[in-house]
XYZ file of C-alpha atoms in Angstrom:
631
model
C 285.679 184.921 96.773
C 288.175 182.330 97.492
C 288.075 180.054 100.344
C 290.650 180.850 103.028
C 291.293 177.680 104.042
C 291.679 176.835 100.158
C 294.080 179.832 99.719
C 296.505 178.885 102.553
C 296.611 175.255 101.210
C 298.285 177.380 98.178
C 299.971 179.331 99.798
C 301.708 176.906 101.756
C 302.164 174.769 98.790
C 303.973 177.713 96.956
C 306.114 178.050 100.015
C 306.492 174.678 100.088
C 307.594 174.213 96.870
C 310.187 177.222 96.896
C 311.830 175.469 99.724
C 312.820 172.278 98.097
C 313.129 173.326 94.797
C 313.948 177.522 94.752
C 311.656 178.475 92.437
C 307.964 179.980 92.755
C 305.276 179.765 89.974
C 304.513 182.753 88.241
C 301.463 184.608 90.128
C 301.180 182.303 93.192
C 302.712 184.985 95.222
C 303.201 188.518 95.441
C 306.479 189.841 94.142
C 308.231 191.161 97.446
C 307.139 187.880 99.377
C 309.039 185.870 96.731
C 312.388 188.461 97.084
C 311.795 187.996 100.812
C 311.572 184.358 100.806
C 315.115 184.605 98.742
C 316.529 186.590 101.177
C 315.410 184.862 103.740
C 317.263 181.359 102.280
C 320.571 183.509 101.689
C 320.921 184.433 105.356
C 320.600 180.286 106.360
C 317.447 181.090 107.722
C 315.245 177.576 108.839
C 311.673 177.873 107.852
C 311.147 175.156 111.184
C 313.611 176.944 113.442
C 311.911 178.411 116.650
C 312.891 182.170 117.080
C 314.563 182.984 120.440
C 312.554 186.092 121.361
C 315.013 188.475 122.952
C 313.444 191.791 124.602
C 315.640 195.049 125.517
C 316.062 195.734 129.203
C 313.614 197.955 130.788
C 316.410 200.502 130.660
C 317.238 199.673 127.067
C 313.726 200.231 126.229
C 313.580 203.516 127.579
C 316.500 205.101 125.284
C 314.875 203.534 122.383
C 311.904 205.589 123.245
C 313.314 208.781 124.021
C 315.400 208.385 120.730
C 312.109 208.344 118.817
C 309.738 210.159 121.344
C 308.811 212.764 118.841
C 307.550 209.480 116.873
C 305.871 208.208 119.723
C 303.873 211.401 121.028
C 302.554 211.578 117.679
C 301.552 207.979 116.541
C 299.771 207.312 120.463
C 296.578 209.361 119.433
C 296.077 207.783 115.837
C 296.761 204.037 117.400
C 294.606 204.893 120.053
C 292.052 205.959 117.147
C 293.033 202.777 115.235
C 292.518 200.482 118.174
C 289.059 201.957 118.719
C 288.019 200.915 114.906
C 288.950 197.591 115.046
C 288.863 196.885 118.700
C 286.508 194.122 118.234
C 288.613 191.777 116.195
C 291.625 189.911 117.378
C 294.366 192.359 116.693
C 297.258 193.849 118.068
C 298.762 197.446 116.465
C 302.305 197.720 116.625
C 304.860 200.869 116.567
C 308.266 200.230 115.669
C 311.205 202.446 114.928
C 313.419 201.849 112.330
C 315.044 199.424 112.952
C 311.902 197.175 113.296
C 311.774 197.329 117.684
C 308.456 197.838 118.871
C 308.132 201.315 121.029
C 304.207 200.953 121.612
C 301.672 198.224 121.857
C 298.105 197.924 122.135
C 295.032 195.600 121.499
C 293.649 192.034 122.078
C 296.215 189.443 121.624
C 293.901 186.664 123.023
C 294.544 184.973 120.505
C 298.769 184.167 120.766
C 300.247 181.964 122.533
C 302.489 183.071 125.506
C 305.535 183.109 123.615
C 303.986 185.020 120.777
C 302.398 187.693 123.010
C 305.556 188.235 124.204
C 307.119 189.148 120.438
C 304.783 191.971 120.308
C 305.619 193.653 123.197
C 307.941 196.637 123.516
C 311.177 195.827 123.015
C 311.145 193.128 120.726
C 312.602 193.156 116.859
C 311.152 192.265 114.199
C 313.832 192.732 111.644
C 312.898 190.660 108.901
C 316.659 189.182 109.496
C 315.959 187.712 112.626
C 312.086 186.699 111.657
C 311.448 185.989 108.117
C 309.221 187.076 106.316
C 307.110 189.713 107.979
C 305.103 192.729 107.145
C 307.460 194.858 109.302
C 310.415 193.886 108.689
C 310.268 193.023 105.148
C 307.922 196.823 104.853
C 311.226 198.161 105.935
C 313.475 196.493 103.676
C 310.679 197.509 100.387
C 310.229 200.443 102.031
C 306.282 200.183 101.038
C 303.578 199.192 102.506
C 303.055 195.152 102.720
C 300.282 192.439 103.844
C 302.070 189.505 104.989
C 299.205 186.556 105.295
C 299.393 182.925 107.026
C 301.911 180.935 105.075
C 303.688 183.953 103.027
C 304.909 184.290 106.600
C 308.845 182.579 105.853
C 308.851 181.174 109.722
C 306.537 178.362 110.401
C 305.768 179.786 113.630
C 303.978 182.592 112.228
C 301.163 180.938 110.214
C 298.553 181.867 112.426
C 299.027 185.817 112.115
C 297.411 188.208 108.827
C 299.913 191.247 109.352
C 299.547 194.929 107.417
C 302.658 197.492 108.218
C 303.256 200.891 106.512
C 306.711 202.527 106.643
C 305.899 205.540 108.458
C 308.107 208.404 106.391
C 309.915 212.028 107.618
C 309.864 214.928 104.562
C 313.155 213.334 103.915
C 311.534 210.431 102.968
C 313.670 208.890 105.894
C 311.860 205.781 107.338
C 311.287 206.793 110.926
C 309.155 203.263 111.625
C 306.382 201.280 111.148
C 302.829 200.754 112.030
C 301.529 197.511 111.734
C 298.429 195.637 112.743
C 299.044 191.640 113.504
C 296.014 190.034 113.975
C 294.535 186.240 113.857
C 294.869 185.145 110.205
C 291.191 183.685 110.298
C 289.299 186.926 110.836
C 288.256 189.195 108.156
C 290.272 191.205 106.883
C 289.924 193.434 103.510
C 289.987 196.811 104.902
C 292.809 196.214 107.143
C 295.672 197.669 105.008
C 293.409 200.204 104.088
C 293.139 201.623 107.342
C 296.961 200.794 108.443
C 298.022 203.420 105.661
C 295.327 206.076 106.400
C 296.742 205.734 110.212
C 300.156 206.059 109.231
C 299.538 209.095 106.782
C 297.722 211.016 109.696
C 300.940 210.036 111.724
C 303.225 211.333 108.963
C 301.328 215.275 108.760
C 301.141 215.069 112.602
C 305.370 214.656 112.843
C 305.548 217.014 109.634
C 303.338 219.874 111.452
C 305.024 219.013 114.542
C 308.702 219.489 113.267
C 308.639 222.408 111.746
C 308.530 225.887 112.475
C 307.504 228.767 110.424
C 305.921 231.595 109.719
C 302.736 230.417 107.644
C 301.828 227.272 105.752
C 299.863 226.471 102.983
C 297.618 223.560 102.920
C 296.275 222.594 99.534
C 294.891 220.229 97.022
C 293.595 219.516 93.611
C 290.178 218.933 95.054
C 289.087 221.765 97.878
C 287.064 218.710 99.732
C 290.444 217.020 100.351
C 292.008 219.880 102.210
C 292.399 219.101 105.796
C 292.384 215.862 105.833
C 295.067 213.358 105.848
C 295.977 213.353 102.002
C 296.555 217.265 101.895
C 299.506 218.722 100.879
C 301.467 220.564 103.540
C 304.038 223.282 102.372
C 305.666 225.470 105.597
C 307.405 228.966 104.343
C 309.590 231.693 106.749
C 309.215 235.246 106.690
C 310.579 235.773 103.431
C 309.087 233.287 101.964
C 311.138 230.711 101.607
C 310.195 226.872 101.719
C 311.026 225.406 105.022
C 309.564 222.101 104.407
C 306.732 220.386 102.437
C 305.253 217.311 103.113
C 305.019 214.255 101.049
C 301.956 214.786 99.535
C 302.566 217.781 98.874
C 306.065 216.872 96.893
C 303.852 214.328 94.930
C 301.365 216.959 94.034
C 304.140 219.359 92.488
C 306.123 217.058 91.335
C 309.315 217.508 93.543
C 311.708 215.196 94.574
C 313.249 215.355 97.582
C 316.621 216.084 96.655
C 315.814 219.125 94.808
C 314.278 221.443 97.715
C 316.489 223.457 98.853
C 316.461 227.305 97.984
C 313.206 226.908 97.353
C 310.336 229.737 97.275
C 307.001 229.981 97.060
C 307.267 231.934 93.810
C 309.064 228.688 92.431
C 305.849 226.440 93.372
C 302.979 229.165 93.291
C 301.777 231.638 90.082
C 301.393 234.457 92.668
C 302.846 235.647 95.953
C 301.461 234.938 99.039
C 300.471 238.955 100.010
C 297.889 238.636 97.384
C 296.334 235.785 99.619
C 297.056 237.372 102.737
C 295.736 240.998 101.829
C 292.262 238.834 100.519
C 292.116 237.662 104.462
C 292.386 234.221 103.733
C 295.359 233.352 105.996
C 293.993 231.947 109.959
C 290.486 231.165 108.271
C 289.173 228.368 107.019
C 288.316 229.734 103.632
C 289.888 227.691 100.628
C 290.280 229.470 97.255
C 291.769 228.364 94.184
C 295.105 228.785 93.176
C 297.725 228.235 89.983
C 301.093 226.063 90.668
C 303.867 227.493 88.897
C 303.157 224.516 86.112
C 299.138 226.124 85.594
C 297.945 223.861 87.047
C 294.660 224.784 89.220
C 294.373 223.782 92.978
C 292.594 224.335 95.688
C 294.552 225.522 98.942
C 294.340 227.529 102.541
C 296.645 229.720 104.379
C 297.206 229.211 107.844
C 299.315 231.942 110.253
C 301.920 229.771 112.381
C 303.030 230.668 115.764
C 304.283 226.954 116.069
C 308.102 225.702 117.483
C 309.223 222.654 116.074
C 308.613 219.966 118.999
C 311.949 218.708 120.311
C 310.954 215.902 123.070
C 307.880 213.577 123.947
C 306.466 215.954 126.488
C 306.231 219.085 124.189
C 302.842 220.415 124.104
C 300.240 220.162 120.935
C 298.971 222.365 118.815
C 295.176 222.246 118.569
C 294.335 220.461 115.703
C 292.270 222.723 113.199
C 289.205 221.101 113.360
C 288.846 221.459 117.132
C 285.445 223.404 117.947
C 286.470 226.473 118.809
C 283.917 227.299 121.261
C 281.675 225.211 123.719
C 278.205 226.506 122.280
C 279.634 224.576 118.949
C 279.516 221.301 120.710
C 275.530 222.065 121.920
C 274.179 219.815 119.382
C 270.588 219.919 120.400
C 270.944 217.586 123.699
C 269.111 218.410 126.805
C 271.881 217.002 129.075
C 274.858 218.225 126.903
C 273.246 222.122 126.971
C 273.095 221.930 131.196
C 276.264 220.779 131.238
C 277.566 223.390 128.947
C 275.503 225.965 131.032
C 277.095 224.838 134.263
C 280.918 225.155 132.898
C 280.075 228.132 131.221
C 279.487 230.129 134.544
C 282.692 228.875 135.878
C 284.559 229.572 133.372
C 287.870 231.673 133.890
C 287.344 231.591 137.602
C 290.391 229.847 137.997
C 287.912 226.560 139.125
C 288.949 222.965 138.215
C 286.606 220.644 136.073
C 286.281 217.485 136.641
C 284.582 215.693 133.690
C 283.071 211.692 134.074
C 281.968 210.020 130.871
C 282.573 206.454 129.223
C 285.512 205.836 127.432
C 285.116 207.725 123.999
C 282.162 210.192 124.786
C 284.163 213.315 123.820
C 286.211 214.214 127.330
C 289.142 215.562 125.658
C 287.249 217.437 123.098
C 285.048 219.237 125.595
C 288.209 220.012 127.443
C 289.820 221.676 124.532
C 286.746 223.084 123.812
C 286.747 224.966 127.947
C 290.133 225.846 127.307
C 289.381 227.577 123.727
C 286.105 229.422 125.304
C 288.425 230.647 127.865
C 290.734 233.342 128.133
C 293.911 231.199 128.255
C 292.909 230.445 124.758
C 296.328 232.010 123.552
C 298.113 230.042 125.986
C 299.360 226.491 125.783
C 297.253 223.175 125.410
C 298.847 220.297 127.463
C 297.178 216.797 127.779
C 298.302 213.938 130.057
C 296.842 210.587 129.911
C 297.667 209.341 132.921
C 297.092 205.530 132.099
C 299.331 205.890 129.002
C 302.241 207.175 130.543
C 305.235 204.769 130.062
C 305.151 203.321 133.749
C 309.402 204.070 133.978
C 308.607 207.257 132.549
C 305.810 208.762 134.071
C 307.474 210.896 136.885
C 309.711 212.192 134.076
C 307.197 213.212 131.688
C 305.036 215.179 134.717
C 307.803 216.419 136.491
C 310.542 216.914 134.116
C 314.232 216.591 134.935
C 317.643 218.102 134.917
C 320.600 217.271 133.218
C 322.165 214.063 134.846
C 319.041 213.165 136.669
C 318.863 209.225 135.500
C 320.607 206.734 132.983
C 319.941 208.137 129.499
C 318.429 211.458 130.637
C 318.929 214.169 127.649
C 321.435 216.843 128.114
C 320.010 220.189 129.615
C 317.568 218.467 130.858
C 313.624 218.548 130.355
C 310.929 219.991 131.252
C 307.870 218.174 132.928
C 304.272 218.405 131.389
C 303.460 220.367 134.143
C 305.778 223.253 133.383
C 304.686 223.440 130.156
C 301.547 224.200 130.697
C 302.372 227.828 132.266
C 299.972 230.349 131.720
C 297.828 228.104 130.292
C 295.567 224.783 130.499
C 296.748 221.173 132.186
C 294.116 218.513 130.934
C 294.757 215.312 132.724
C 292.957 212.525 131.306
C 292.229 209.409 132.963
C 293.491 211.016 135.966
C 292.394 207.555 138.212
C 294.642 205.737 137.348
C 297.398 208.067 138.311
C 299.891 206.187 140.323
C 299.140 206.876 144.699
C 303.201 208.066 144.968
C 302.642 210.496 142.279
C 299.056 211.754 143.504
C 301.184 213.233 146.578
C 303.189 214.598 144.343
C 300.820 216.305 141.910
C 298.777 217.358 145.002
C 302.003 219.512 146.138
C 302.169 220.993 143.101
C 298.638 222.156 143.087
C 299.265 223.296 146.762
C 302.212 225.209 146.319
C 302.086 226.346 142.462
C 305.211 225.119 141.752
C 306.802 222.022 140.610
C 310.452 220.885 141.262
C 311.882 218.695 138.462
C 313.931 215.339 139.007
C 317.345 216.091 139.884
C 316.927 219.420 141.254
C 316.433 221.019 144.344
C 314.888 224.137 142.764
C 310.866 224.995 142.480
C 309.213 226.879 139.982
C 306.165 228.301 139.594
C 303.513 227.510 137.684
C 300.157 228.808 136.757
C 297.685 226.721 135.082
C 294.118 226.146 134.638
C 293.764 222.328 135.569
C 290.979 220.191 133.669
C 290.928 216.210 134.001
C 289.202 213.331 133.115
C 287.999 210.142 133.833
C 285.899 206.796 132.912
C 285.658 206.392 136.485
C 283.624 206.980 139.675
C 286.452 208.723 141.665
C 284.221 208.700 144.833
C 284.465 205.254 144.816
C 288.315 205.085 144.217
C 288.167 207.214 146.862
C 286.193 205.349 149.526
C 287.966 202.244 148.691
C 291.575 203.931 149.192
C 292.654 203.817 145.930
C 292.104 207.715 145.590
C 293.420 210.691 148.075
C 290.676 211.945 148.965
C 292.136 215.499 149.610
C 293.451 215.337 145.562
C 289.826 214.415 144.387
C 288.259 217.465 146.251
C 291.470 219.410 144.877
C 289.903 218.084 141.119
C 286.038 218.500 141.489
C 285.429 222.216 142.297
C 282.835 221.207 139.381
C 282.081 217.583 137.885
C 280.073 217.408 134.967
C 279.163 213.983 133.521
C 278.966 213.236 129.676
C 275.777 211.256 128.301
C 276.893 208.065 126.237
C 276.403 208.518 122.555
C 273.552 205.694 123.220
C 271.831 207.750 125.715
C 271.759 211.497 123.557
C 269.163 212.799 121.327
C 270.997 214.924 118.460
C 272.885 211.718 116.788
C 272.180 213.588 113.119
C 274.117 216.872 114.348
C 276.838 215.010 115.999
C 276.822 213.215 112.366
C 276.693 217.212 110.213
C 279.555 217.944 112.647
C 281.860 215.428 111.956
C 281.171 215.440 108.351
C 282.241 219.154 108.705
C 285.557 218.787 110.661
C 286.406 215.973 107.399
C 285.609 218.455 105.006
C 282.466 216.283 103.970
C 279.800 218.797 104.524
C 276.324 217.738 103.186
C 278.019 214.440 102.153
C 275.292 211.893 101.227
C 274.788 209.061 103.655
C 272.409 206.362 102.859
C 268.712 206.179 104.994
C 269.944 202.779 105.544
C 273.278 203.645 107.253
C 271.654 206.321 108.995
C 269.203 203.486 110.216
C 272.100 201.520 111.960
C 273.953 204.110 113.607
C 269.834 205.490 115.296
C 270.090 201.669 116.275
C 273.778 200.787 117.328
C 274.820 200.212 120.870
C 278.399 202.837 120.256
C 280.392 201.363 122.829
C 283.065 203.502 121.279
C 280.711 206.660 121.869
C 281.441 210.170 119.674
C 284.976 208.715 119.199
C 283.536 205.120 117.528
C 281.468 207.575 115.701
C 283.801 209.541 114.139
C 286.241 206.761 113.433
C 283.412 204.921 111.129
C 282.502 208.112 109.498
C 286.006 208.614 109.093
C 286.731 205.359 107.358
C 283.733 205.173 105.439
C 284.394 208.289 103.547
C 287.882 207.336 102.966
C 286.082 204.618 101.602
C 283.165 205.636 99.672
C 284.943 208.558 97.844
C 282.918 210.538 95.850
C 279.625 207.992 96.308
C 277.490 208.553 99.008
C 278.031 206.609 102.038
C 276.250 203.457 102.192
C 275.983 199.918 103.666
C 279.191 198.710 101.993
C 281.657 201.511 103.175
C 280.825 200.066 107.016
C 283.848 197.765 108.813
C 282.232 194.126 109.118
C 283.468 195.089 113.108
C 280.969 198.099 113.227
C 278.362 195.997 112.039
C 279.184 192.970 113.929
C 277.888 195.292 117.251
C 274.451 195.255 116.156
C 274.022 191.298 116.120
C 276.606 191.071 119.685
C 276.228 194.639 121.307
C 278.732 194.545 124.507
C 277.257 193.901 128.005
C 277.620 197.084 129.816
C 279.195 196.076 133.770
C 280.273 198.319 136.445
C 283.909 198.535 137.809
C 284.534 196.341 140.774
C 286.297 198.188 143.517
C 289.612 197.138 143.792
C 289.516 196.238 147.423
C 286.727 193.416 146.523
C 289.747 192.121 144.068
C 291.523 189.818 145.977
C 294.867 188.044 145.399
C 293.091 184.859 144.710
C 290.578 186.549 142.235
C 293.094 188.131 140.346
C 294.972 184.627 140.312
C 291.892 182.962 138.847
C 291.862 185.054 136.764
C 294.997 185.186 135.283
C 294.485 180.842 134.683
C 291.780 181.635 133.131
C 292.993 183.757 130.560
C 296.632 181.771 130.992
C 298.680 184.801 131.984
C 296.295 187.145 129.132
C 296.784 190.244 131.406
C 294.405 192.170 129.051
C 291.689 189.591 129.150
C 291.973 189.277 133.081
C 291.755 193.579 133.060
C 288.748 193.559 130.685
C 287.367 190.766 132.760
C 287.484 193.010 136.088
C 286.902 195.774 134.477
C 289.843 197.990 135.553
C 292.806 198.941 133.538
C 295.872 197.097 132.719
C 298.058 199.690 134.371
C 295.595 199.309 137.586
C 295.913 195.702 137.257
C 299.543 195.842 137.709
C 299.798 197.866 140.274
C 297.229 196.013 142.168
C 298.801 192.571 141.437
C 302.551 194.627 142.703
C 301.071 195.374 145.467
C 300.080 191.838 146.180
C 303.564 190.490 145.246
C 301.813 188.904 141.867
C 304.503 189.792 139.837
């Protein structure tokens, strides 16, 4: 293995080299760094010259994301998922549109320097016209996935960054954005990439599932184990059979281009019709069979019914993914804790009785609650989550309450309507619901009142009827005690609270493991004694969701070998040697101005660091530090 310090002394000399003489040796670089580099020169761009970062207004910003919110609602989960694998190393994952401007940010980016924090925030370009060489900007010129490392970096400034973008692709094969993942050159970094493009493929099915509508789809393969996961091809048909839209795996695995789609059928792509599938009750299942293409050649596939609309703005609701238990008594794994708590929700189920559910970040809130609201008898009706600390802060009144036509700068025609009206006749899970803004608490707590919500803009109410659920990694009595909670909302929440065991603290950690393998399609996958050694030992401080992300990406990994000590992130294993020390959550009344402000030298300005250090939020930092007149 070469040394890096050895392979950024070439590097640099190669880049070196090209500058004052134009020409690279054969091999020292990769073939799109070298076209970049050129480009780069032709536009009189200085290798020295300090970038002037310029960031879109706050309103700016905000009709960049509504222009791609379909993009955004569906690349939030898998960054969030992302961010969890690799939230341990010095890294920072990146959204951008098209163009190259970032929409969404997260991660640790401890290790920039105030000026190069602020190019990875929202708003900021990274065109590979206006910053060199980079793996997002120069991904979107190739249009492929690139690794942009220390010196192949054009700009000087940007030695100190190991970057891995993927073009994230429509069925058009229309670059919609990037996602990227800048972190500090020095750390480790071989499974980066990989990871970057399985992220970006899940992001890709999610936009394709969520853009279409149709009457069925078919989800297939040339290896059954590989249906429902990421690499699976998608194909969406009408009534009459007709093909609305496949995805790009699925054009790969027939061999279609894009061009040649339309009129399509499924007689054109498939040996048989689909009534002989759907009169063998396959369709709604999830029983694969085998299958001819029209070419004879065998695959492996599964019909799904669709009752789906294509989502048209950020706040549409979600379908349930497939491999979302479908019924509380499938997440009773065999733990004492997790069965009472099951026993307790099942008796107040469909009574029309909030939930309140406490757990650690990553110890399977959200899941439970789409598991209550699959057990229930709302099941038919829509799924709606809200996490509350994700919420774009201009947008968040918006996105709850909806608007009308006309109701703010760069507000979509017609109008929209608020999370909360879209969860009529069914289930409202809000998820991290402390660190809901105090204005809006009064708000939602009116709502809840009055079962009805009035959108921005209007002077009109109407009803609503939902089942609410909501979440937190919080104690909301204390929020509550120290003023930072209304008290008359939290009893409005907690008709029941039920708290979820860590992963560290349950006893079934080899069902939890059979589950997961299941919902990948993995079941009875080998995993070595050795691996399953580690996990009996590791601290999770990612809980189920850590979990699932390292079985995840060790299968991707593996392949067809069992799972064993190499298919593990150097992260993951990094926990056993430094497991995290576990603190409590300050009370934000004990967090005083001059705290904060120590905190915020300490870190110089890091306001990530200074939220970790506290252990609140960063969205709860701000406010708090607003509130103050930090900022």
């Amino acid at each position: 293995m070469q040394n890096p310090a050895s392979e950024y002394s070439q590097l640099l000399d190669a880049r070196n080299e090209f500058l004052a003489r134009g020409v690279v040796e054969s091999g020292q670089v990769a073939e799109e760094i070298e076209r970049s580099w050129r480009r780069c020169v032709e536009n009189g761009m200085d290798a020295g010259s300090q970038v002037r970062t310029e960031i879109l207004t706050r309103q700016e910003l905000r009709l960049k994301q509504e222009a791609n919110h379909l993009l955004l609602s569906q690349a939030q989960p898998e960054m969030e998922s992302l961010n969890e694998q690799i939230s341990h190393t010095r890294s920072v994952i990146v959204l951008t549109d098209q163009e190259g401007i970032i929409l969404h940010s997260l991660g640790n980016s401890e290790f920039l320097d105030d000026a190069q924090r602020i190019a990875l925030m929202p708003g900021c370009s990274w065109q590979e016209s206006l910053r060199g060489t980079n793996a997002i900007g120069t991904a979107l010129v190739e249009r492929s996935a690139m690794t942009v490392q220390g010196a192949e970096h054009f700009l000087d400034r940007n030695h100190i960054l190991g970057c891995s973008a993927v073009p994230i692709f429509n069925a058009q094969n229309e670059v919609m954005g990037t996602l990227d993942v800048s972190t500090d050159v020095k750390m480790p970094q071989q499974h980066t990439l990989a990871l970057v493009r399985m992220s970006a493929q899940m992001i890709e099915n999610r936009l394709f599932t969520a853009s279409h509508a149709g009457e069925y789809s078919l989800h297939f393969h040339s290896r059954p184990e590989f249906i429902g996961t990421l690499w699976e091809g998608i194909a969406i048909f009408d009534q009459g059979n007709h093909l609305i839209a496949i995805n790009r795996s699925g054009q790969f695995q027939l061999g279609l281009a894009p061009e040649r789609l339309q009129g399509l059928n499924f007689s054109h792509l498939f040996e048989a019709l689909p009534a002989k599938y759907f009169q063998a009750g396959n369709t709604g299942s999830q029983l694969v069979f085998p299958m001819y293409t029209s070419r004879q050649a065998r695959i492996y596939a599964r019909l799904e019914q669709r009752q789906l609309q294509p989502e048209s703005n950020l706040s549409a609701p979600q379908p349930l993914p497939r491999h979302c238990p479908a019924s509380l008594r499938m997440l009773n794994t065999g733990d004492a804790r997790i069965a009472q708590v099951i026993s307790q929700v099942e008796r107040v189920i469909d009574q029309d009785i909030p939930i309140l559910i406490e757990g650690e970040t990553g110890a399977g809130k959200e899941l439970f609650a789409r598991a209550i609201h699959e057990a229930s008898k709302r099941s038919q009706g829509p799924w709606v989550a809200v996490n509350c600390a994700a919420l774009p802060e201009g947008l968040i009144e918006s996105e709850l309450f909806g608007y009308e036509e006309g109701a703010f700068t760069g507000a979509r025609r017609k109008g929209s309507p608020g999370k909360l009206e879209q969860a009529d006749g069914g289930t409202l899970f809000l998820d991290e619901i402390g660190d809901m803004p105090l204005t809006l608490q009064a708000r939602l707590l009116r709502v809840l009142q009055e079962r009805s919500v009035t959108p921005l803009g209007s002077s009109k109410s109407k009803p609503v009827d939902f089942v609410l659920l909501s979440a937190t990694n919080q104690k909301l009595r204390e929020k509550v005690e120290s003023g930072e909670f209304r008290r008359d909302l939290y009893y409005r929440l907690n008709g029941l609270t039920v708290t979820l065991p860590a992963l560290r603290q349950r006893q079934d950690l080899q069902a939890l493991v059979d589950t997961i393998l299941q919902t990948e399609n993995a079941t009875g996958k080998a995993i070595d004694a050795d691996v399953m050694a580690l996990f009996e030992s590791h601290p999770w401080p990612g809980n189920i969701r850590q979990l699932h992300n390292v079985l995840r990406t060790a299968l991707a990994l593996a392949g067809p070998e069992p799972v064993s000590l190499m298919h593990l992130t150097q992260d993951f294993l990094d926990d056993i040697d430094n497991p995290p020390e576990e603190k409590s959550s300050p009370s934000l009344t004990s967090l005083t101005a001059e705290a904060i402000k120590a905190a915020m030298q300490t870190h110089v300005g890091n306001v990530s660091a200074v939220a970790r250090q506290l252990g609140i939020s960063r969205n709860t930092l701000y406010r708090r530090m607003k509130e103050m007149n930090l900022v």
